[in-house]
Amino acid sequence: MTQTVRAATQEDVAALTELELAFPEEDRFSRRTWQRLLRGNSAILVSDGEAGLDGALVLLFRKTSRIARIYSISVAETARGTGLSDKLLSGSEAISRQRGCVAIRLEVRETNSRAKRLYERHDYRVMARAAGYYPDGEAALRMEKPLVGLSREDQ
């Protein structure tokens, strides 16, 4: 399966909105939210699969912070198990480094063992637990990955 990861454009809004229809309603972004994210201080990576858009990752940046935040990652059921999540994560880390970020953070549902394993494979570590984080009351794990290591001079 060929998957090309690239930056999203306004032309992708309809496909992004459709991609999220497979997810619980409370976790979906509206068309308006996608448009706002594309205009904001963010990066959205998408994957063009054989049948259209099959994955997306939303990365947020704050002007006063050197820490990026993965806000959302979505992969179509047909693209799961293909390594697409790994490609999207690697792309987000590269963009964050290019923007001068020293770390990248995210929140994940405490019960989402598949996602936790993905992040742990990419060296994200749990920093904290946030009780009642999601609208349905489920807790989140806050995870972080450093993007820079100590140089020889710092050791």
Coordinates of C-alpha atoms in Angstrom, one line a residue:
M1 CA 0.0 0.0 0.0
T2 CA 1.4 3.4 -1.1
Q3 CA 1.0 6.2 1.4
T4 CA 2.2 9.7 0.8
V5 CA 2.3 12.0 3.9
R6 CA 2.0 15.7 3.1
A7 CA 0.8 19.0 4.5
A8 CA -3.0 19.4 4.4
T9 CA -4.6 22.3 2.5
Q10 CA -8.0 23.9 2.5
E11 CA -8.9 21.6 -0.4
D12 CA -8.6 18.6 2.1
V13 CA -11.3 19.9 4.5
A14 CA -14.2 17.7 3.0
A15 CA -12.0 14.6 3.1
L16 CA -10.8 15.3 6.6
T17 CA -14.3 15.7 7.8
E18 CA -15.3 12.5 6.1
L19 CA -12.3 10.6 7.6
E20 CA -13.6 11.4 11.1
L21 CA -17.1 10.0 10.5
A22 CA -15.8 6.6 11.6
F23 CA -14.9 8.0 15.0
P24 CA -17.2 8.7 18.0
E25 CA -19.2 12.0 17.5
E26 CA -17.7 13.7 20.6
D27 CA -14.1 13.1 19.1
R28 CA -14.8 14.5 15.6
F29 CA -13.8 17.8 14.2
S30 CA -16.4 19.8 12.3
R31 CA -15.7 21.3 8.9
R32 CA -15.4 24.7 10.6
T33 CA -12.8 23.4 13.1
W34 CA -10.7 22.0 10.3
Q35 CA -10.8 25.3 8.5
R36 CA -9.8 27.1 11.7
L37 CA -6.9 24.7 12.3
L38 CA -5.6 25.1 8.8
R39 CA -5.5 28.9 9.3
G40 CA -4.0 28.8 12.8
N41 CA -0.6 28.1 14.2
S42 CA -0.7 24.4 13.5
A43 CA 0.5 21.8 11.0
I44 CA -1.8 19.2 9.7
L45 CA -0.3 16.1 8.0
V46 CA -2.4 13.9 5.8
S47 CA -1.9 10.7 4.0
D48 CA -3.1 10.0 0.5
G49 CA -3.9 6.3 0.3
E50 CA -5.2 4.4 -2.7
A51 CA -8.8 5.2 -1.9
G52 CA -8.3 8.8 -0.9
L53 CA -7.3 10.4 2.4
D54 CA -6.6 7.6 5.0
G55 CA -4.9 9.4 7.8
A56 CA -4.3 12.8 9.5
L57 CA -2.4 14.3 12.4
V58 CA -3.0 17.7 13.9
L59 CA 0.0 19.4 15.5
L60 CA -0.4 22.6 17.5
F61 CA 2.2 25.3 18.3
R62 CA 2.1 28.2 20.7
K63 CA 4.1 31.3 19.9
T64 CA 5.4 31.5 23.5
S65 CA 6.3 27.8 23.8
R66 CA 9.0 25.5 22.4
I67 CA 6.8 22.5 23.1
A68 CA 4.6 21.2 20.3
R69 CA 1.3 19.3 21.0
I70 CA -0.2 16.5 19.0
Y71 CA -3.9 17.4 19.2
S72 CA -5.3 14.6 17.1
I73 CA -4.3 11.5 15.0
S74 CA -6.8 9.7 12.8
V75 CA -6.2 6.7 10.7
A76 CA -8.9 5.0 8.6
E77 CA -9.8 1.4 9.5
T78 CA -8.5 0.3 6.1
A79 CA -5.1 1.8 6.8
R80 CA -4.6 0.4 10.3
G81 CA -1.6 -1.9 10.7
T82 CA 0.2 -0.4 7.7
G83 CA 2.7 1.8 9.6
L84 CA 0.8 5.0 8.7
S85 CA 0.6 6.1 12.3
D86 CA 4.4 5.7 12.6
K87 CA 4.9 7.9 9.4
L88 CA 2.5 10.6 10.7
L89 CA 4.3 10.7 14.1
S90 CA 7.7 10.8 12.5
G91 CA 6.6 13.7 10.3
S92 CA 5.2 15.6 13.2
E93 CA 8.4 15.2 15.1
A94 CA 10.4 16.5 12.1
I95 CA 8.2 19.5 11.7
S96 CA 8.4 20.3 15.4
R97 CA 12.2 20.2 15.3
Q98 CA 12.2 22.5 12.3
R99 CA 10.2 24.9 14.3
G100 CA 12.7 24.8 17.1
C101 CA 10.6 22.8 19.5
V102 CA 12.4 20.9 22.3
A103 CA 9.6 18.5 23.1
I104 CA 6.3 17.2 21.9
R105 CA 3.3 16.4 24.1
L106 CA 0.0 14.7 23.7
E107 CA -3.0 13.3 25.7
V108 CA -4.4 9.8 25.1
R109 CA -7.4 8.0 26.6
E110 CA -6.2 5.9 29.5
T111 CA -8.0 2.9 27.9
N112 CA -6.6 3.3 24.4
S113 CA -3.9 0.6 24.7
R114 CA -3.2 0.5 21.0
A115 CA -2.4 4.2 20.9
K116 CA -0.4 4.0 24.1
R117 CA 1.8 1.2 22.6
L118 CA 2.3 3.4 19.4
Y119 CA 3.5 6.3 21.5
E120 CA 5.7 4.3 23.7
R121 CA 7.3 2.7 20.6
H122 CA 8.2 6.3 19.6
D123 CA 9.7 7.0 23.0
Y124 CA 6.8 9.0 24.5
R125 CA 6.6 8.6 28.3
V126 CA 3.7 9.3 30.7
M127 CA 4.2 12.5 32.6
A128 CA 0.8 12.6 34.4
R129 CA -2.7 11.3 34.5
A130 CA -5.6 13.8 34.1
A131 CA -8.8 12.5 35.7
G132 CA -12.1 13.3 33.9
Y133 CA -10.2 14.8 30.9
Y134 CA -12.6 13.7 28.2
P135 CA -16.2 14.8 27.9
D136 CA -17.4 11.3 28.8
G137 CA -15.4 11.4 32.0
E138 CA -12.5 9.2 31.0
A139 CA -9.0 10.0 32.2
A140 CA -6.2 10.9 29.9
L141 CA -2.5 10.1 30.1
R142 CA -0.3 13.1 29.3
M143 CA 2.7 11.9 27.4
E144 CA 5.9 13.7 26.3
K145 CA 8.9 13.0 24.0
P146 CA 12.0 15.1 24.2
L147 CA 13.1 16.2 20.7
V148 CA 16.7 17.2 21.7
G149 CA 19.2 15.4 23.8
L150 CA 22.1 16.6 25.7
S151 CA 25.1 17.6 23.7
R152 CA 28.5 16.3 24.7
E153 CA 29.3 19.7 26.2
D154 CA 26.2 19.5 28.5
Q155 CA 27.1 16.1 29.9

